[in-house]
PDB file of C-alpha atoms in Angstrom:
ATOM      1  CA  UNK A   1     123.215  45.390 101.151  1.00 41.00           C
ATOM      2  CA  UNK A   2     125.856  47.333 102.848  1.00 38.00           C
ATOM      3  CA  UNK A   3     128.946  45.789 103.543  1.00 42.00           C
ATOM      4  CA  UNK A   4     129.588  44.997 107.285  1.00 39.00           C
ATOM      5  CA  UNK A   5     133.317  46.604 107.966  1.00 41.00           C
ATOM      6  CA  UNK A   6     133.068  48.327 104.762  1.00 44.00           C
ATOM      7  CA  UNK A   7     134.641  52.254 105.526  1.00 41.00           C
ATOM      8  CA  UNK A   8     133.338  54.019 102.475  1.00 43.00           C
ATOM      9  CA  UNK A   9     129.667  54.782 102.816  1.00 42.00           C
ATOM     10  CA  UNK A  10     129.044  54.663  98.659  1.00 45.00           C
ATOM     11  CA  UNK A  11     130.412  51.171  98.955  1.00 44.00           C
ATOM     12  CA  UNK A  12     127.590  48.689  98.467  1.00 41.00           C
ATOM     13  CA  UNK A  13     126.827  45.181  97.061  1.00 39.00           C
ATOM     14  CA  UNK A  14     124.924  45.212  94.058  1.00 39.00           C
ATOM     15  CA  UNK A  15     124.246  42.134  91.510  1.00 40.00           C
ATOM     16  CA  UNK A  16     125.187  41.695  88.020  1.00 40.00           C
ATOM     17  CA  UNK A  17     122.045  41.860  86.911  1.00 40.00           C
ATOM     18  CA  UNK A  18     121.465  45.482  88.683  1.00 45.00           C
ATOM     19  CA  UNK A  19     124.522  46.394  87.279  1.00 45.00           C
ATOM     20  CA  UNK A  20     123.556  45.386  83.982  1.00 44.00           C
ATOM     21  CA  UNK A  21     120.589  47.112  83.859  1.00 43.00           C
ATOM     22  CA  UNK A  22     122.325  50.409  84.659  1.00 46.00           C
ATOM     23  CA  UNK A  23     124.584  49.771  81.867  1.00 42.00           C
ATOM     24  CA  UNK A  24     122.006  49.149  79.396  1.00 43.00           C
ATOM     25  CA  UNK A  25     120.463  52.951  80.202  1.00 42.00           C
ATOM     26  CA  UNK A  26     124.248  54.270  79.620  1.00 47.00           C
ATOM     27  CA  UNK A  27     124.574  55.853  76.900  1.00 46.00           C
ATOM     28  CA  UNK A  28     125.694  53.876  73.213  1.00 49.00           C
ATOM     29  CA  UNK A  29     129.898  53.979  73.123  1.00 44.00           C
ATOM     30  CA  UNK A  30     131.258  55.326  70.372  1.00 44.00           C
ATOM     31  CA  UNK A  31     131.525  51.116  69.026  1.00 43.00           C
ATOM     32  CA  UNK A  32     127.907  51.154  68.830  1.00 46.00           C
ATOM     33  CA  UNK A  33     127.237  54.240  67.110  1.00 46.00           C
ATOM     34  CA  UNK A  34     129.447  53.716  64.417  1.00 48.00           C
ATOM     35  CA  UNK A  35     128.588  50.072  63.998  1.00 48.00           C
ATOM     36  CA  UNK A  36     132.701  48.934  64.391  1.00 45.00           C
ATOM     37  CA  UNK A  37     133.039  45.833  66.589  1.00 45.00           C
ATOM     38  CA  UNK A  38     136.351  45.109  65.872  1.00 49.00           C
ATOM     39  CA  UNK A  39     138.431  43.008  68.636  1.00 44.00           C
ATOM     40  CA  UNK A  40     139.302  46.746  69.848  1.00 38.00           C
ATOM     41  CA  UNK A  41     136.320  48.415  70.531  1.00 44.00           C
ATOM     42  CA  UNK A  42     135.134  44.745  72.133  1.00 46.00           C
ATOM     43  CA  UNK A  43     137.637  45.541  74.670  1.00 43.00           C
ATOM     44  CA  UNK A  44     136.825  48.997  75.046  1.00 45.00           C
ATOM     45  CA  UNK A  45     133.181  48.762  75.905  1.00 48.00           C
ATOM     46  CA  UNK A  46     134.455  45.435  78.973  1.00 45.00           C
ATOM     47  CA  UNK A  47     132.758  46.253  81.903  1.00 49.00           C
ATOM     48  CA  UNK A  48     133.839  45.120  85.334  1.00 44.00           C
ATOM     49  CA  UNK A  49     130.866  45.236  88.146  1.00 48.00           C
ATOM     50  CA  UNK A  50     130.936  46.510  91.491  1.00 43.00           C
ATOM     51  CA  UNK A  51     129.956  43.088  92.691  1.00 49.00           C
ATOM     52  CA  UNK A  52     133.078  41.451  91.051  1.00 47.00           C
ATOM     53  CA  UNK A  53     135.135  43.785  93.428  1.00 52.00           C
ATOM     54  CA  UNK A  54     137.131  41.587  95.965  1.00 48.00           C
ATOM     55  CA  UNK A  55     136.600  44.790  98.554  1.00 48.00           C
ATOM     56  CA  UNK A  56     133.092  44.194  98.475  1.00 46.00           C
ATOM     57  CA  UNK A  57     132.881  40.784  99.513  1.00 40.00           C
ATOM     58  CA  UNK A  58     134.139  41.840 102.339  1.00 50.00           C
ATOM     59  CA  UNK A  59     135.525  45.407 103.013  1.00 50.00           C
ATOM     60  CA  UNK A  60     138.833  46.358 104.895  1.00 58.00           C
ATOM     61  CA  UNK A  61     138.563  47.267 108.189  1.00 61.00           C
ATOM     62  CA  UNK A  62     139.485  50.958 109.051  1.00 66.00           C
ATOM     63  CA  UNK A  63     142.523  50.116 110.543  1.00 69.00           C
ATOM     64  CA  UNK A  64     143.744  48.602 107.363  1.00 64.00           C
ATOM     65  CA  UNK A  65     142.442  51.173 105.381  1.00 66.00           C
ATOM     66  CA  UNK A  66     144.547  53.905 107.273  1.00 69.00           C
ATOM     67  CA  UNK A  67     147.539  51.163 107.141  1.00 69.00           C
ATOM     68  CA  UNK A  68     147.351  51.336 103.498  1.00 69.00           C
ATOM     69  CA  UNK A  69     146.676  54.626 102.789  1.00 69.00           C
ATOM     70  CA  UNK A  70     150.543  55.342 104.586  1.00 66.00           C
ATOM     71  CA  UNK A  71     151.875  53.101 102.085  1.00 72.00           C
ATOM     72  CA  UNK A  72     152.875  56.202  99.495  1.00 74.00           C
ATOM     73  CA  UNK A  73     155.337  57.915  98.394  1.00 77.00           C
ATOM     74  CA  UNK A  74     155.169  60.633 101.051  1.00 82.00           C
ATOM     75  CA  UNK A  75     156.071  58.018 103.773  1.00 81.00           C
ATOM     76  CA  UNK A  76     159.134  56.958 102.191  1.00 85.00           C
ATOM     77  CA  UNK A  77     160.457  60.541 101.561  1.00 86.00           C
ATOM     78  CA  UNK A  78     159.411  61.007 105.732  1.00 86.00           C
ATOM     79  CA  UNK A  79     162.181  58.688 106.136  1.00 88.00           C
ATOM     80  CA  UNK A  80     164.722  60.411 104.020  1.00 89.00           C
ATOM     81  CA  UNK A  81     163.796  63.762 104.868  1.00 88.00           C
ATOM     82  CA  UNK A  82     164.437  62.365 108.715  1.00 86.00           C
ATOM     83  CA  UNK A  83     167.787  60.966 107.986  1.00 88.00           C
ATOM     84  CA  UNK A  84     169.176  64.339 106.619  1.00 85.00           C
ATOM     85  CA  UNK A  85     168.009  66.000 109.368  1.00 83.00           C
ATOM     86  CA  UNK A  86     167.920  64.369 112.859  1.00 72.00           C
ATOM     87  CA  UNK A  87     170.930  63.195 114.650  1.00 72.00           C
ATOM     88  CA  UNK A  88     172.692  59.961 113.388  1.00 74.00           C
ATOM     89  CA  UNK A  89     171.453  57.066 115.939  1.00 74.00           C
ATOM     90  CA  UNK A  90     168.013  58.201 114.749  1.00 77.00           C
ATOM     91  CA  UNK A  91     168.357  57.201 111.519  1.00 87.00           C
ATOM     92  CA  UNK A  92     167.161  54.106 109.572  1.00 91.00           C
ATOM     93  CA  UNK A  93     168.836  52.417 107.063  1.00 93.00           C
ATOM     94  CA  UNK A  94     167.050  52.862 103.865  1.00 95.00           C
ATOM     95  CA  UNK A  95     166.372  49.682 101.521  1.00 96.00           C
ATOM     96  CA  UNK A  96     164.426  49.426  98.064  1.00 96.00           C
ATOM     97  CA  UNK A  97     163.729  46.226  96.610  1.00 96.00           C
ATOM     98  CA  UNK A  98     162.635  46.232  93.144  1.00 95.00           C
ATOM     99  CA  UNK A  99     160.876  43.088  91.397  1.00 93.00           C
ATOM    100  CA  UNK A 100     162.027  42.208  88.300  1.00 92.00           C
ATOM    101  CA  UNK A 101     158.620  42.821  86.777  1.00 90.00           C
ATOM    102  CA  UNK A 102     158.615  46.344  87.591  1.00 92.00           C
ATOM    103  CA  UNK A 103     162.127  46.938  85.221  1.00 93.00           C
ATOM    104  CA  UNK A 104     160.033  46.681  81.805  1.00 92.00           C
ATOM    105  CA  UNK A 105     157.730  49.414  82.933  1.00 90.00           C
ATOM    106  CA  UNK A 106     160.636  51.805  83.568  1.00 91.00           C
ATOM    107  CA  UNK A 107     162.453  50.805  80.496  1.00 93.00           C
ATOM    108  CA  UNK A 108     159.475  51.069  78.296  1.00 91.00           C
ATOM    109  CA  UNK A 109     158.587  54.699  79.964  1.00 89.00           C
ATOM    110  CA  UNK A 110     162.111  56.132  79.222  1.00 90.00           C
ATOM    111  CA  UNK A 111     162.816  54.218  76.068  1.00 93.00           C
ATOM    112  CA  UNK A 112     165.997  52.188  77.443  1.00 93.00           C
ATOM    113  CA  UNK A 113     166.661  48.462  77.555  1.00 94.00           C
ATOM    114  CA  UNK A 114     165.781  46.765  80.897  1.00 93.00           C
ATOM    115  CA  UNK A 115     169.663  46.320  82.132  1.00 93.00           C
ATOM    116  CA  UNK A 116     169.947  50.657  81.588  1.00 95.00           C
ATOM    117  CA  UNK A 117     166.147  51.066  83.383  1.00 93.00           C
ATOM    118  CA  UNK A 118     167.898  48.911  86.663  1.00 93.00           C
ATOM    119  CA  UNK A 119     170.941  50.752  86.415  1.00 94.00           C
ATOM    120  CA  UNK A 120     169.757  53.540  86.415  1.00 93.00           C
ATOM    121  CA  UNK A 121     167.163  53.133  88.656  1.00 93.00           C
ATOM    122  CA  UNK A 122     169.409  52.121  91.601  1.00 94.00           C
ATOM    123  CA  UNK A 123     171.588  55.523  90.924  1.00 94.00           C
ATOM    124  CA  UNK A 124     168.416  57.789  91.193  1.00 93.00           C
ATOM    125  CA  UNK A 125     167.285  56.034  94.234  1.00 93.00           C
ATOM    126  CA  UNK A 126     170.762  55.874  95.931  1.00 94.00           C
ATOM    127  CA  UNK A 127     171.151  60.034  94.844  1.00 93.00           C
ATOM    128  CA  UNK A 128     167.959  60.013  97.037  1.00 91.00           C
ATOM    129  CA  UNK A 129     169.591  59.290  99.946  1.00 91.00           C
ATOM    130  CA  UNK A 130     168.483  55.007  99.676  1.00 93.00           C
ATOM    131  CA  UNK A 131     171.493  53.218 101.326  1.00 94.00           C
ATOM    132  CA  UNK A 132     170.801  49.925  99.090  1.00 96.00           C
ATOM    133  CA  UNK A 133     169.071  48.707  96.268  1.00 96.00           C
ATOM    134  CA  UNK A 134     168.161  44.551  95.955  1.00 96.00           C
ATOM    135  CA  UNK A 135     166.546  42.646  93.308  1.00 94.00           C
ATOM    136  CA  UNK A 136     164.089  39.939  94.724  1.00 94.00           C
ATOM    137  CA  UNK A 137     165.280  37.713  92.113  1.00 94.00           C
ATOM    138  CA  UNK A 138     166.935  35.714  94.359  1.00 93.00           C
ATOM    139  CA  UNK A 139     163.552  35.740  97.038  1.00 94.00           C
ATOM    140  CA  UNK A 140     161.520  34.417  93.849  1.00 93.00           C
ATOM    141  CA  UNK A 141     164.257  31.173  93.529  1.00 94.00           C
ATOM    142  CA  UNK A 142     163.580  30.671  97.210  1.00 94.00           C
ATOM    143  CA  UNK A 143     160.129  30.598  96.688  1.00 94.00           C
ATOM    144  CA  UNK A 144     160.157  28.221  94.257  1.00 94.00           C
ATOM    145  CA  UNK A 145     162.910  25.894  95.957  1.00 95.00           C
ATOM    146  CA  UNK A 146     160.068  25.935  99.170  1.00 95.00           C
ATOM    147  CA  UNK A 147     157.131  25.007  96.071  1.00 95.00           C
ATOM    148  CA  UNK A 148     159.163  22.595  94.403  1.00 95.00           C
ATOM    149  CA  UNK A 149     159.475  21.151  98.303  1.00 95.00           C
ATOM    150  CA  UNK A 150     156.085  21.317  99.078  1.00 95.00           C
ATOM    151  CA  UNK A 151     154.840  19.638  95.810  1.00 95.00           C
ATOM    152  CA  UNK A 152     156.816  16.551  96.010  1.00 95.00           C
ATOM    153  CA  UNK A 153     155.964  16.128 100.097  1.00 94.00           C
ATOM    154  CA  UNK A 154     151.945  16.682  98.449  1.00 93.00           C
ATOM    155  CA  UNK A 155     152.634  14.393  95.639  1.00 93.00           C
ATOM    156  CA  UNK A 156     154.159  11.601  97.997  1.00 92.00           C
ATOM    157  CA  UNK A 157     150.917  12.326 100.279  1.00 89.00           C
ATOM    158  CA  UNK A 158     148.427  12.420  97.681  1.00 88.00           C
ATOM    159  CA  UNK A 159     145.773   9.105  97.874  1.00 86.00           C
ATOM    160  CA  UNK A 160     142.107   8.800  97.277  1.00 78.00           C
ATOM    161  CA  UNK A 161     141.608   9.319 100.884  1.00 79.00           C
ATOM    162  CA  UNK A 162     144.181  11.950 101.524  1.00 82.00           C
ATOM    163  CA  UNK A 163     143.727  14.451  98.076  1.00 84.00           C
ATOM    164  CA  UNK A 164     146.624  16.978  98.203  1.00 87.00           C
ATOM    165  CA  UNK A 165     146.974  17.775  94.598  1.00 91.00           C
ATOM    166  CA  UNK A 166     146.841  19.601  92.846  1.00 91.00           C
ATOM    167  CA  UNK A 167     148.768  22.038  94.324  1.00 94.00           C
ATOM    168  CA  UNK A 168     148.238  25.870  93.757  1.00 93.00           C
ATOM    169  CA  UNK A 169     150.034  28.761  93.660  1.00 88.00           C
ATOM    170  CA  UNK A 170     150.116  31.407  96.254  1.00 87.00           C
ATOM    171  CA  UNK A 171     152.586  34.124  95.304  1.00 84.00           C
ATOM    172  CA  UNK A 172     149.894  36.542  94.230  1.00 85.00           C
ATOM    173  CA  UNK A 173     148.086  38.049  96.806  1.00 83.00           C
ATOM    174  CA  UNK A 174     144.776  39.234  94.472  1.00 79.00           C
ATOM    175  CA  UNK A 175     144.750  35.218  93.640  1.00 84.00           C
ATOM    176  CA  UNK A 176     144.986  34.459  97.174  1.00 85.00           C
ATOM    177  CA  UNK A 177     142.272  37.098  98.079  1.00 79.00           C
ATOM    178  CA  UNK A 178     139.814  35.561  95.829  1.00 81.00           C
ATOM    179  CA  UNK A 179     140.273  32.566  96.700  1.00 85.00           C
ATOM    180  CA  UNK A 180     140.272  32.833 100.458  1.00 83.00           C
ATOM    181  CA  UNK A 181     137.387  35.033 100.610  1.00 79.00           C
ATOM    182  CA  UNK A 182     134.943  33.405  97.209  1.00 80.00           C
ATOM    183  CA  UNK A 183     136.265  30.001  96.390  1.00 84.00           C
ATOM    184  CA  UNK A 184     136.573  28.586 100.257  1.00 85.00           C
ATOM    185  CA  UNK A 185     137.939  25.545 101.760  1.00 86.00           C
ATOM    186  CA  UNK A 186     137.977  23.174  98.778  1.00 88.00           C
ATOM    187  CA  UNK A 187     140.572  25.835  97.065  1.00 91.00           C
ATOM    188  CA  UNK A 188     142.542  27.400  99.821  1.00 91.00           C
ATOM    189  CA  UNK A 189     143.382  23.514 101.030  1.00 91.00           C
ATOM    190  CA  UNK A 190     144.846  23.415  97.669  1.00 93.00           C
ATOM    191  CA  UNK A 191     146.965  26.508  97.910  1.00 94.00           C
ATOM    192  CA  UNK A 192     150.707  26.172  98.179  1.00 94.00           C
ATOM    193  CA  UNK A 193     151.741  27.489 101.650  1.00 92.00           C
ATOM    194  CA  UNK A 194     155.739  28.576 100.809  1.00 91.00           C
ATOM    195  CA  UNK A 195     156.434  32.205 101.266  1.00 91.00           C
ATOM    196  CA  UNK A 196     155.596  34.431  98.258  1.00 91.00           C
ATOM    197  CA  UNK A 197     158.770  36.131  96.750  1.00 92.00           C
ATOM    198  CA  UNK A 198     157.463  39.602  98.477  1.00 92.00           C
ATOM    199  CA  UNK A 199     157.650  38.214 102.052  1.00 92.00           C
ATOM    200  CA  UNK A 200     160.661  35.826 101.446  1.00 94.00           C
ATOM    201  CA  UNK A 201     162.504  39.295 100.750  1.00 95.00           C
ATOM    202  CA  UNK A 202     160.801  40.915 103.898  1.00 94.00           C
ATOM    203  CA  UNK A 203     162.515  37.873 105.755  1.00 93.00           C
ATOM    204  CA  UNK A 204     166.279  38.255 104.139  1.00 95.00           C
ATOM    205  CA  UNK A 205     166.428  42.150 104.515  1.00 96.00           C
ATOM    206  CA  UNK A 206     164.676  42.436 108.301  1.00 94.00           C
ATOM    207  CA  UNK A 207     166.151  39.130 109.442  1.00 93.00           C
ATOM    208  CA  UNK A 208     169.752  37.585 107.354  1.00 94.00           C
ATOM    209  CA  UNK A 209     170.498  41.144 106.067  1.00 96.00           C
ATOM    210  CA  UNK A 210     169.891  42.553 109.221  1.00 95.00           C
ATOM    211  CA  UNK A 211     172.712  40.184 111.513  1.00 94.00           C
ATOM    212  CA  UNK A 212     174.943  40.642 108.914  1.00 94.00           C
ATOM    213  CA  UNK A 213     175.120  44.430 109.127  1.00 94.00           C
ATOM    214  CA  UNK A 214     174.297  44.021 113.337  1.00 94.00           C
ATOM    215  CA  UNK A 215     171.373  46.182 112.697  1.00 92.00           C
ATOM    216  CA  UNK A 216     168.171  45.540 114.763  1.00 91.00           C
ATOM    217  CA  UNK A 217     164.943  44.839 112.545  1.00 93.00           C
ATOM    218  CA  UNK A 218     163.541  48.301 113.433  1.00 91.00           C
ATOM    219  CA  UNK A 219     166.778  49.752 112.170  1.00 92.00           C
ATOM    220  CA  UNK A 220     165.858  49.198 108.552  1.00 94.00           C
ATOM    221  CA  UNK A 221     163.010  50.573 106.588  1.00 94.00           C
ATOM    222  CA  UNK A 222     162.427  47.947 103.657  1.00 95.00           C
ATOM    223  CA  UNK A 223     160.314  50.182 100.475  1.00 94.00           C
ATOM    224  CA  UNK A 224     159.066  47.263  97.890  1.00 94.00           C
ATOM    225  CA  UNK A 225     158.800  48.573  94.581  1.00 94.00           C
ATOM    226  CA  UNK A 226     156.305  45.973  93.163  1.00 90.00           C
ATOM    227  CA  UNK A 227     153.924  46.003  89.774  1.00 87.00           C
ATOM    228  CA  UNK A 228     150.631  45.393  91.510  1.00 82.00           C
ATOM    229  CA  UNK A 229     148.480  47.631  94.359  1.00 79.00           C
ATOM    230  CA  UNK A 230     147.824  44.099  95.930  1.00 78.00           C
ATOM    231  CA  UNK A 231     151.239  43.606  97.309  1.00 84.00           C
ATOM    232  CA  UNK A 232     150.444  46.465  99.608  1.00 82.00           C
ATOM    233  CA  UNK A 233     147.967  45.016 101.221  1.00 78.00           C
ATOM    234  CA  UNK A 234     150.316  41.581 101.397  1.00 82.00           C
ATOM    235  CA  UNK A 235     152.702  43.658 102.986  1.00 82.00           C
ATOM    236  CA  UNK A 236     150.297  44.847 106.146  1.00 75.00           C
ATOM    237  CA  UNK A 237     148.765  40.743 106.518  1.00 68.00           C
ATOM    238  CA  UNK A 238     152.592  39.506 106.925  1.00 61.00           C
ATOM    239  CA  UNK A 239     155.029  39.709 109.851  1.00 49.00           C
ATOM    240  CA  UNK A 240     158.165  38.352 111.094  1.00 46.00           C
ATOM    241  CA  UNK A 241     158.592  35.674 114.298  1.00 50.00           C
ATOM    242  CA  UNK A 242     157.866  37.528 117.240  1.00 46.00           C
ATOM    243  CA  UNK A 243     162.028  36.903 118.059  1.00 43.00           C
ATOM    244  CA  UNK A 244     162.408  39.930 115.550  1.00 50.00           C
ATOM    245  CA  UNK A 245     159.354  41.737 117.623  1.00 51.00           C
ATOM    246  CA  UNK A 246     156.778  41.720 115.009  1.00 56.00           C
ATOM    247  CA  UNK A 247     158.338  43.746 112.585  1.00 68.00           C
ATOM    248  CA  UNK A 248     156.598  43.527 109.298  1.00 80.00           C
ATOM    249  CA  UNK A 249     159.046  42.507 106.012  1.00 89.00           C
ATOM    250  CA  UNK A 250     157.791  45.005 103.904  1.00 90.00           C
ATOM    251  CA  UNK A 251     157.428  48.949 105.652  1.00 90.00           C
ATOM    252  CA  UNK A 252     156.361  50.294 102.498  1.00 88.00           C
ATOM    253  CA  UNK A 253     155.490  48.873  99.345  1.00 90.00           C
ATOM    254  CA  UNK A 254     155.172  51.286  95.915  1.00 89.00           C
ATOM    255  CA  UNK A 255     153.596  50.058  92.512  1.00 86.00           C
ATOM    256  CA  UNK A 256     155.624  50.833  89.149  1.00 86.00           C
ATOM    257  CA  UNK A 257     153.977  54.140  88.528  1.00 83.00           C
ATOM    258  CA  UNK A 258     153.923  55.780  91.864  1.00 81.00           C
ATOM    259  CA  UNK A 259     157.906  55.420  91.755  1.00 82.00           C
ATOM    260  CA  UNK A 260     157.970  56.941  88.349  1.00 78.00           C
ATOM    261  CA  UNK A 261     156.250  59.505  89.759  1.00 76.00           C
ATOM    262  CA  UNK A 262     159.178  60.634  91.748  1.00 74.00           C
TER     263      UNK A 262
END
């Protein structure tokens, strides 16, 4: 059955059990022919199915698939590319905030500890032309001062006719997904509702950061450098109050890899 806002035509939903009978025509893996079934091969022959794809439960709309697609690299270096060359009350201030979880990858790909990997990641991005460099650290303790809040209002709440707990976390947007759009009500009631670390940073940089330098909201272009793809589409579903004129917390958000690329 075709999915109803789905925007790629080979998109379609298909069953397990379709699924697994196309996979047992595929040819043997190398595991099977040589009879090994140690833990490794196990995990080389997982399969995930088209109809465990969160996409396909319910596809993006076009609009958001053109959103996301302008969340690259390319965008970013529009930016910088536009501050060297067009006149100075044109610019935008350029800010990267890099999650914490993103530092190991770096420091694993060039061999250096993870202090050296933030180091020197904020000198390569600020020889880029980037006019500051934040670690969301401090969004993720805000987060989970607002959880720590919420949990003890639930747990004061929480009777046989009133169930509020337990209480679930939000701050991962592919969690989130699934749950919203396979689990339902009796889950997403259940779902802590404090700002993930990712839009808690969206709030100090376009909002607090922003009065402190006297910079309007628009003035800043805010690039996320997170671990996961799903934080991109987190970043287009959040916004600021409509005092800061709807000005999304995140312009940009890159995975791990697509900044190494650079």
């Amino acid at each position: 059955m075709k999915c109803e806002h789905c925007t790629r035509k080979e998109c379609s939903k298909k069953t397990k059990t379709d699924d697994q009978e196309n996979v047992s025509a595929d040819a043997p893996s190398p595991a099977q022919e040589n009879g090994e079934k140690g833990e490794f091969h196990k995990l080389a022959d997982a399969k995930i199915f088209l109809s465990d794809c969160l996409a396909c439960d319910s596809c993006m709309t076009a609009e958001e698939g053109v959103q996301l697609s302008q969340q690259n690299a390319k965008d970013f270096f529009r930016v910088l590319n536009l501050n060297k060359k067009c006149d100075t009350s044109k610019h935008k201030v350029l800010v990267v905030s890099v999650c914490p979880q993103s530092l190991p990858y770096f420091a694993a790909k060039f061999n250096l500890s993870v202090t050296d990997a933030s180091r020197r990641l904020c000198g390569f991005l600020k020889s880029l032309g980037v006019h500051y460099v934040f670690d969301t650290t401090i969004a993720a303790d805000f987060s989970i001062l607002e959880s720590q809040k919420e949990f003890v209002r639930r747990y004061r709440q929480h009777s046989e006719e009133e169930r509020t707990l337990p209480m679930l976390t939000s701050a991962c947007p592919g969690w989130v997904r699934y749950a919203e759009r396979v689990l339902g009500r009796p889950i997403t009631a259940h779902l802590c509702t404090a700002k993930s670390p990712q839009q808690v940073m969206g709030s100090l940089v376009k909002d607090y950061f922003a009065r402190q330098q006297n910079l309007s909201p628009e003035k800043i272009f805010h690039v996320i450098v997170a671990p996961c793809y799903d934080k991109k589409l987190e970043a287009l579903q959040e916004s600021l109050p409509p005092a800061l004129h709807g000005s999304r917390g995140a312009d940009c958000v890159l995975t791990s890899g697509e900044s190494q690329a650079w």
